[in-house]
């Protein structure tokens, strides 16, 4: 069975939601970090979880899980500010995981992406390599009337002003729930996806990203209402 190593960045000091990564969420004492670590530990195709954080509270919690699968790393402050670039973290991820690996980059802010879905994405990633894809990224699939400053981007009003939404060309919005690529992409292209990524479409609830206070509250309400599961 082919497996991957996970890079899980988890910075302290969220400006929008204080203690966002470890504050209680939907009755879970240690919140998003607890949810994500348990999901990743439950994924059969994940061989290691490289947890990179500058938050001692998160490191202390991770240690209580007693899981050898989790490899904690105390991230330096130079890589832990709100201005730290993704390019810098790409190099950091490669340093932690090492060469000749397949890297799954994910975030605690995607609480509705569970163990079974991670395994499905990993299985899809390896299957798609035989079809010309060099990486995978998760997306929210949008069927709607999308415009930019020049007009419609996914339909032609000269042919049909208001086509049925079912017939519109789908647009993929990257939701940052998962990026999977070989470590060679990190070293040779300095990126977490390659030149031909497979777009793994998700339901918008499953792919929800907890970024703003209203996302945090909405996520809890969706769980309470049975619209989302952990």
PDB file of C-alpha atoms in Angstrom:
ATOM      1  CA  UNK A   1       0.000   0.000   0.000  1.00  0.00           C
ATOM      2  CA  UNK A   2       1.447   3.357  -1.027  1.00  0.00           C
ATOM      3  CA  UNK A   3       1.328   6.026   1.664  1.00  0.00           C
ATOM      4  CA  UNK A   4       2.219   9.669   2.249  1.00  0.00           C
ATOM      5  CA  UNK A   5       3.806  11.869   4.882  1.00  0.00           C
ATOM      6  CA  UNK A   6       1.722  14.789   6.100  1.00  0.00           C
ATOM      7  CA  UNK A   7       2.948  18.349   6.598  1.00  0.00           C
ATOM      8  CA  UNK A   8       0.623  20.080   9.058  1.00  0.00           C
ATOM      9  CA  UNK A   9       1.520  23.745   9.666  1.00  0.00           C
ATOM     10  CA  UNK A  10      -0.212  25.265  12.669  1.00  0.00           C
ATOM     11  CA  UNK A  11       0.885  28.788  13.555  1.00  0.00           C
ATOM     12  CA  UNK A  12       0.235  30.453  16.900  1.00  0.00           C
ATOM     13  CA  UNK A  13      -1.318  33.892  17.038  1.00  0.00           C
ATOM     14  CA  UNK A  14      -4.354  33.936  14.768  1.00  0.00           C
ATOM     15  CA  UNK A  15      -5.368  37.566  14.334  1.00  0.00           C
ATOM     16  CA  UNK A  16      -8.977  36.909  13.339  1.00  0.00           C
ATOM     17  CA  UNK A  17      -9.864  34.226  15.904  1.00  0.00           C
ATOM     18  CA  UNK A  18      -7.671  34.223  19.054  1.00  0.00           C
ATOM     19  CA  UNK A  19      -6.379  30.697  19.822  1.00  0.00           C
ATOM     20  CA  UNK A  20      -8.294  29.486  16.764  1.00  0.00           C
ATOM     21  CA  UNK A  21      -6.367  26.251  16.366  1.00  0.00           C
ATOM     22  CA  UNK A  22      -6.820  24.940  19.920  1.00  0.00           C
ATOM     23  CA  UNK A  23      -9.845  26.658  21.449  1.00  0.00           C
ATOM     24  CA  UNK A  24     -12.883  24.401  22.074  1.00  0.00           C
ATOM     25  CA  UNK A  25     -14.890  23.698  18.923  1.00  0.00           C
ATOM     26  CA  UNK A  26     -18.265  21.917  18.810  1.00  0.00           C
ATOM     27  CA  UNK A  27     -17.669  20.346  22.221  1.00  0.00           C
ATOM     28  CA  UNK A  28     -14.134  19.155  21.369  1.00  0.00           C
ATOM     29  CA  UNK A  29     -11.890  20.387  24.184  1.00  0.00           C
ATOM     30  CA  UNK A  30      -8.779  21.090  22.130  1.00  0.00           C
ATOM     31  CA  UNK A  31     -10.697  22.152  19.066  1.00  0.00           C
ATOM     32  CA  UNK A  32      -9.410  22.099  15.514  1.00  0.00           C
ATOM     33  CA  UNK A  33      -5.973  20.652  16.274  1.00  0.00           C
ATOM     34  CA  UNK A  34      -7.486  17.743  18.185  1.00  0.00           C
ATOM     35  CA  UNK A  35      -9.962  17.045  15.389  1.00  0.00           C
ATOM     36  CA  UNK A  36      -7.304  17.132  12.689  1.00  0.00           C
ATOM     37  CA  UNK A  37      -4.707  15.025  14.477  1.00  0.00           C
ATOM     38  CA  UNK A  38      -7.278  12.331  15.254  1.00  0.00           C
ATOM     39  CA  UNK A  39      -8.457  12.366  11.622  1.00  0.00           C
ATOM     40  CA  UNK A  40      -4.915  11.991  10.311  1.00  0.00           C
ATOM     41  CA  UNK A  41      -4.105   9.260  12.810  1.00  0.00           C
ATOM     42  CA  UNK A  42      -7.166   7.414  11.543  1.00  0.00           C
ATOM     43  CA  UNK A  43      -6.123   7.587   7.886  1.00  0.00           C
ATOM     44  CA  UNK A  44      -4.591   4.259   6.860  1.00  0.00           C
ATOM     45  CA  UNK A  45      -2.503   5.751   4.055  1.00  0.00           C
ATOM     46  CA  UNK A  46      -0.816   8.373   6.269  1.00  0.00           C
ATOM     47  CA  UNK A  47       2.530   7.069   7.536  1.00  0.00           C
ATOM     48  CA  UNK A  48       3.683  10.159   9.461  1.00  0.00           C
ATOM     49  CA  UNK A  49       2.345  13.553  10.510  1.00  0.00           C
ATOM     50  CA  UNK A  50       4.951  16.311  10.669  1.00  0.00           C
ATOM     51  CA  UNK A  51       3.353  18.873  12.973  1.00  0.00           C
ATOM     52  CA  UNK A  52       5.099  22.219  12.558  1.00  0.00           C
ATOM     53  CA  UNK A  53       4.086  24.867  15.097  1.00  0.00           C
ATOM     54  CA  UNK A  54       5.430  27.608  17.334  1.00  0.00           C
ATOM     55  CA  UNK A  55       2.585  27.046  19.808  1.00  0.00           C
ATOM     56  CA  UNK A  56       3.717  25.236  22.969  1.00  0.00           C
ATOM     57  CA  UNK A  57       0.096  24.561  23.922  1.00  0.00           C
ATOM     58  CA  UNK A  58      -0.390  22.608  20.696  1.00  0.00           C
ATOM     59  CA  UNK A  59       2.870  20.708  21.180  1.00  0.00           C
ATOM     60  CA  UNK A  60       1.863  19.805  24.732  1.00  0.00           C
ATOM     61  CA  UNK A  61      -1.513  18.515  23.551  1.00  0.00           C
ATOM     62  CA  UNK A  62       0.013  16.493  20.701  1.00  0.00           C
ATOM     63  CA  UNK A  63       2.322  14.797  23.197  1.00  0.00           C
ATOM     64  CA  UNK A  64      -0.672  13.538  25.179  1.00  0.00           C
ATOM     65  CA  UNK A  65      -1.853  11.480  22.200  1.00  0.00           C
ATOM     66  CA  UNK A  66       1.147   9.203  22.560  1.00  0.00           C
ATOM     67  CA  UNK A  67       1.215   8.503  18.832  1.00  0.00           C
ATOM     68  CA  UNK A  68       4.518   7.691  17.216  1.00  0.00           C
ATOM     69  CA  UNK A  69       2.960   8.684  13.917  1.00  0.00           C
ATOM     70  CA  UNK A  70       3.068  12.338  15.021  1.00  0.00           C
ATOM     71  CA  UNK A  71       6.471  13.987  14.581  1.00  0.00           C
ATOM     72  CA  UNK A  72       6.355  17.388  16.333  1.00  0.00           C
ATOM     73  CA  UNK A  73       8.576  20.282  15.334  1.00  0.00           C
ATOM     74  CA  UNK A  74       8.950  23.562  17.230  1.00  0.00           C
ATOM     75  CA  UNK A  75       8.943  26.051  14.393  1.00  0.00           C
ATOM     76  CA  UNK A  76      11.226  29.092  14.631  1.00  0.00           C
ATOM     77  CA  UNK A  77       9.585  32.484  14.961  1.00  0.00           C
ATOM     78  CA  UNK A  78      11.039  33.634  11.630  1.00  0.00           C
ATOM     79  CA  UNK A  79       8.686  31.143   9.945  1.00  0.00           C
ATOM     80  CA  UNK A  80       5.731  31.827  12.235  1.00  0.00           C
ATOM     81  CA  UNK A  81       4.542  35.339  11.480  1.00  0.00           C
ATOM     82  CA  UNK A  82       1.465  36.368   9.538  1.00  0.00           C
ATOM     83  CA  UNK A  83       3.803  37.622   6.823  1.00  0.00           C
ATOM     84  CA  UNK A  84       5.570  34.288   6.345  1.00  0.00           C
ATOM     85  CA  UNK A  85       5.214  33.304   2.696  1.00  0.00           C
ATOM     86  CA  UNK A  86       3.968  29.967   1.460  1.00  0.00           C
ATOM     87  CA  UNK A  87       7.192  29.717  -0.560  1.00  0.00           C
ATOM     88  CA  UNK A  88       9.183  29.739   2.686  1.00  0.00           C
ATOM     89  CA  UNK A  89       6.932  27.033   4.132  1.00  0.00           C
ATOM     90  CA  UNK A  90       7.399  24.888   1.016  1.00  0.00           C
ATOM     91  CA  UNK A  91      11.127  24.782   1.716  1.00  0.00           C
ATOM     92  CA  UNK A  92      10.407  24.130   5.405  1.00  0.00           C
ATOM     93  CA  UNK A  93       8.071  21.224   4.575  1.00  0.00           C
ATOM     94  CA  UNK A  94      10.689  19.615   2.350  1.00  0.00           C
ATOM     95  CA  UNK A  95      13.304  19.965   5.081  1.00  0.00           C
ATOM     96  CA  UNK A  96      11.039  18.235   7.615  1.00  0.00           C
ATOM     97  CA  UNK A  97       9.698  15.435   5.422  1.00  0.00           C
ATOM     98  CA  UNK A  98      12.811  14.822   3.368  1.00  0.00           C
ATOM     99  CA  UNK A  99      13.420  13.524  -0.176  1.00  0.00           C
ATOM    100  CA  UNK A 100      11.843  10.531  -1.877  1.00  0.00           C
ATOM    101  CA  UNK A 101       8.515  10.971  -0.149  1.00  0.00           C
ATOM    102  CA  UNK A 102       4.995  11.927  -1.131  1.00  0.00           C
ATOM    103  CA  UNK A 103       3.805  14.936   0.854  1.00  0.00           C
ATOM    104  CA  UNK A 104       0.221  15.707   1.825  1.00  0.00           C
ATOM    105  CA  UNK A 105      -0.049  19.334   2.980  1.00  0.00           C
ATOM    106  CA  UNK A 106      -3.206  19.999   4.971  1.00  0.00           C
ATOM    107  CA  UNK A 107      -4.591  22.385   7.601  1.00  0.00           C
ATOM    108  CA  UNK A 108      -6.513  22.134  10.852  1.00  0.00           C
ATOM    109  CA  UNK A 109      -8.958  24.688   9.451  1.00  0.00           C
ATOM    110  CA  UNK A 110     -10.604  21.975   7.318  1.00  0.00           C
ATOM    111  CA  UNK A 111     -12.348  20.065  10.114  1.00  0.00           C
ATOM    112  CA  UNK A 112     -14.852  18.260   7.887  1.00  0.00           C
ATOM    113  CA  UNK A 113     -12.179  16.447   5.856  1.00  0.00           C
ATOM    114  CA  UNK A 114     -11.922  13.171   7.747  1.00  0.00           C
ATOM    115  CA  UNK A 115      -9.776  10.036   7.678  1.00  0.00           C
ATOM    116  CA  UNK A 116     -11.775   8.235   4.975  1.00  0.00           C
ATOM    117  CA  UNK A 117     -11.617  11.243   2.650  1.00  0.00           C
ATOM    118  CA  UNK A 118      -7.862  11.611   3.158  1.00  0.00           C
ATOM    119  CA  UNK A 119      -7.443   7.956   2.208  1.00  0.00           C
ATOM    120  CA  UNK A 120      -9.643   8.501  -0.851  1.00  0.00           C
ATOM    121  CA  UNK A 121      -7.608  11.522  -1.955  1.00  0.00           C
ATOM    122  CA  UNK A 122      -4.332   9.652  -1.476  1.00  0.00           C
ATOM    123  CA  UNK A 123      -5.615   6.665  -3.443  1.00  0.00           C
ATOM    124  CA  UNK A 124      -6.833   9.017  -6.201  1.00  0.00           C
ATOM    125  CA  UNK A 125      -3.481  10.813  -6.279  1.00  0.00           C
ATOM    126  CA  UNK A 126      -1.537   7.617  -6.936  1.00  0.00           C
ATOM    127  CA  UNK A 127      -4.084   6.397  -9.481  1.00  0.00           C
ATOM    128  CA  UNK A 128      -3.978   9.689 -11.392  1.00  0.00           C
ATOM    129  CA  UNK A 129      -0.203   9.596 -11.676  1.00  0.00           C
ATOM    130  CA  UNK A 130      -0.721   6.954 -14.337  1.00  0.00           C
ATOM    131  CA  UNK A 131      -2.948   9.370 -16.267  1.00  0.00           C
ATOM    132  CA  UNK A 132      -0.454  12.211 -16.595  1.00  0.00           C
ATOM    133  CA  UNK A 133      -1.166  14.120 -13.382  1.00  0.00           C
ATOM    134  CA  UNK A 134       1.804  14.931 -11.159  1.00  0.00           C
ATOM    135  CA  UNK A 135      -0.034  16.137  -8.048  1.00  0.00           C
ATOM    136  CA  UNK A 136      -3.469  16.684  -6.501  1.00  0.00           C
ATOM    137  CA  UNK A 137      -5.252  19.628  -4.936  1.00  0.00           C
ATOM    138  CA  UNK A 138      -8.674  19.785  -3.317  1.00  0.00           C
ATOM    139  CA  UNK A 139     -11.271  22.213  -4.614  1.00  0.00           C
ATOM    140  CA  UNK A 140     -14.807  23.408  -4.118  1.00  0.00           C
ATOM    141  CA  UNK A 141     -16.696  22.953  -7.379  1.00  0.00           C
ATOM    142  CA  UNK A 142     -18.764  26.017  -8.257  1.00  0.00           C
ATOM    143  CA  UNK A 143     -21.694  25.893 -10.673  1.00  0.00           C
ATOM    144  CA  UNK A 144     -22.831  29.488 -10.978  1.00  0.00           C
ATOM    145  CA  UNK A 145     -22.815  32.671 -13.015  1.00  0.00           C
ATOM    146  CA  UNK A 146     -19.246  33.918 -12.561  1.00  0.00           C
ATOM    147  CA  UNK A 147     -18.047  37.247 -13.854  1.00  0.00           C
ATOM    148  CA  UNK A 148     -14.877  39.314 -13.828  1.00  0.00           C
ATOM    149  CA  UNK A 149     -14.425  42.919 -14.928  1.00  0.00           C
ATOM    150  CA  UNK A 150     -14.728  41.826 -18.571  1.00  0.00           C
ATOM    151  CA  UNK A 151     -17.982  39.901 -18.135  1.00  0.00           C
ATOM    152  CA  UNK A 152     -18.893  36.191 -17.799  1.00  0.00           C
ATOM    153  CA  UNK A 153     -16.005  33.748 -17.426  1.00  0.00           C
ATOM    154  CA  UNK A 154     -17.836  30.424 -17.707  1.00  0.00           C
ATOM    155  CA  UNK A 155     -20.580  31.047 -20.275  1.00  0.00           C
ATOM    156  CA  UNK A 156     -21.248  33.051 -23.442  1.00  0.00           C
ATOM    157  CA  UNK A 157     -24.141  35.518 -23.251  1.00  0.00           C
ATOM    158  CA  UNK A 158     -24.084  35.846 -27.037  1.00  0.00           C
ATOM    159  CA  UNK A 159     -25.243  32.215 -27.200  1.00  0.00           C
ATOM    160  CA  UNK A 160     -27.515  32.154 -24.161  1.00  0.00           C
ATOM    161  CA  UNK A 161     -28.017  34.963 -21.668  1.00  0.00           C
ATOM    162  CA  UNK A 162     -29.045  32.786 -18.722  1.00  0.00           C
ATOM    163  CA  UNK A 163     -28.197  29.112 -19.292  1.00  0.00           C
ATOM    164  CA  UNK A 164     -29.259  26.495 -16.781  1.00  0.00           C
ATOM    165  CA  UNK A 165     -26.715  26.300 -13.971  1.00  0.00           C
ATOM    166  CA  UNK A 166     -26.442  22.534 -14.507  1.00  0.00           C
ATOM    167  CA  UNK A 167     -24.973  23.178 -17.969  1.00  0.00           C
ATOM    168  CA  UNK A 168     -22.440  25.806 -16.888  1.00  0.00           C
ATOM    169  CA  UNK A 169     -18.790  24.862 -17.044  1.00  0.00           C
ATOM    170  CA  UNK A 170     -17.696  24.221 -13.445  1.00  0.00           C
ATOM    171  CA  UNK A 171     -15.130  26.459 -11.816  1.00  0.00           C
ATOM    172  CA  UNK A 172     -12.774  25.010  -9.238  1.00  0.00           C
ATOM    173  CA  UNK A 173     -11.976  27.094  -6.170  1.00  0.00           C
ATOM    174  CA  UNK A 174      -8.916  25.857  -4.283  1.00  0.00           C
ATOM    175  CA  UNK A 175     -10.039  25.255  -0.706  1.00  0.00           C
ATOM    176  CA  UNK A 176      -6.610  24.419   0.796  1.00  0.00           C
ATOM    177  CA  UNK A 177      -7.882  21.237   2.459  1.00  0.00           C
ATOM    178  CA  UNK A 178      -5.201  19.132   0.778  1.00  0.00           C
ATOM    179  CA  UNK A 179      -2.272  19.336  -1.609  1.00  0.00           C
ATOM    180  CA  UNK A 180      -0.436  16.129  -2.494  1.00  0.00           C
ATOM    181  CA  UNK A 181       2.792  15.966  -4.474  1.00  0.00           C
ATOM    182  CA  UNK A 182       6.110  14.107  -4.504  1.00  0.00           C
ATOM    183  CA  UNK A 183       8.948  15.794  -2.646  1.00  0.00           C
ATOM    184  CA  UNK A 184      10.692  16.244  -6.011  1.00  0.00           C
ATOM    185  CA  UNK A 185       8.059  18.879  -6.864  1.00  0.00           C
ATOM    186  CA  UNK A 186       9.017  20.733  -3.688  1.00  0.00           C
ATOM    187  CA  UNK A 187      12.731  20.602  -4.482  1.00  0.00           C
ATOM    188  CA  UNK A 188      12.603  21.179  -8.234  1.00  0.00           C
ATOM    189  CA  UNK A 189       9.627  23.542  -8.555  1.00  0.00           C
ATOM    190  CA  UNK A 190       9.565  25.100  -5.070  1.00  0.00           C
ATOM    191  CA  UNK A 191       5.831  24.434  -4.911  1.00  0.00           C
ATOM    192  CA  UNK A 192       3.300  22.150  -3.234  1.00  0.00           C
ATOM    193  CA  UNK A 193       1.652  21.230  -6.551  1.00  0.00           C
ATOM    194  CA  UNK A 194       3.207  20.353  -9.867  1.00  0.00           C
ATOM    195  CA  UNK A 195       2.474  21.490 -13.415  1.00  0.00           C
ATOM    196  CA  UNK A 196      -0.498  19.151 -13.928  1.00  0.00           C
ATOM    197  CA  UNK A 197      -2.455  18.855 -10.671  1.00  0.00           C
ATOM    198  CA  UNK A 198      -5.606  16.755 -10.524  1.00  0.00           C
ATOM    199  CA  UNK A 199      -8.520  18.785  -9.151  1.00  0.00           C
ATOM    200  CA  UNK A 200     -10.271  16.760  -6.443  1.00  0.00           C
ATOM    201  CA  UNK A 201     -13.720  18.339  -6.151  1.00  0.00           C
ATOM    202  CA  UNK A 202     -15.506  18.475  -2.815  1.00  0.00           C
ATOM    203  CA  UNK A 203     -18.907  19.416  -1.513  1.00  0.00           C
ATOM    204  CA  UNK A 204     -18.773  23.005  -0.256  1.00  0.00           C
ATOM    205  CA  UNK A 205     -19.625  21.974   3.308  1.00  0.00           C
ATOM    206  CA  UNK A 206     -16.912  19.323   3.446  1.00  0.00           C
ATOM    207  CA  UNK A 207     -14.412  21.745   1.932  1.00  0.00           C
ATOM    208  CA  UNK A 208     -15.287  24.591   4.293  1.00  0.00           C
ATOM    209  CA  UNK A 209     -12.310  26.538   5.632  1.00  0.00           C
ATOM    210  CA  UNK A 210     -12.500  27.999   9.159  1.00  0.00           C
ATOM    211  CA  UNK A 211     -10.886  31.375   8.590  1.00  0.00           C
ATOM    212  CA  UNK A 212     -13.145  34.054  10.102  1.00  0.00           C
ATOM    213  CA  UNK A 213     -15.140  34.206  13.372  1.00  0.00           C
ATOM    214  CA  UNK A 214     -18.373  33.665  11.456  1.00  0.00           C
ATOM    215  CA  UNK A 215     -16.878  30.502   9.879  1.00  0.00           C
ATOM    216  CA  UNK A 216     -16.064  29.168  13.350  1.00  0.00           C
ATOM    217  CA  UNK A 217     -19.598  29.824  14.603  1.00  0.00           C
ATOM    218  CA  UNK A 218     -21.199  28.511  11.408  1.00  0.00           C
ATOM    219  CA  UNK A 219     -19.148  25.323  11.552  1.00  0.00           C
ATOM    220  CA  UNK A 220     -20.323  24.619  15.084  1.00  0.00           C
ATOM    221  CA  UNK A 221     -23.929  25.274  14.105  1.00  0.00           C
ATOM    222  CA  UNK A 222     -23.693  22.950  11.106  1.00  0.00           C
ATOM    223  CA  UNK A 223     -22.479  20.150  13.356  1.00  0.00           C
ATOM    224  CA  UNK A 224     -25.237  20.858  15.851  1.00  0.00           C
ATOM    225  CA  UNK A 225     -27.834  20.743  13.059  1.00  0.00           C
ATOM    226  CA  UNK A 226     -26.442  17.517  11.617  1.00  0.00           C
ATOM    227  CA  UNK A 227     -25.367  19.170   8.367  1.00  0.00           C
ATOM    228  CA  UNK A 228     -21.688  18.362   8.897  1.00  0.00           C
ATOM    229  CA  UNK A 229     -19.806  15.619  10.722  1.00  0.00           C
ATOM    230  CA  UNK A 230     -16.337  15.364  12.178  1.00  0.00           C
TER     231      UNK A 230
END
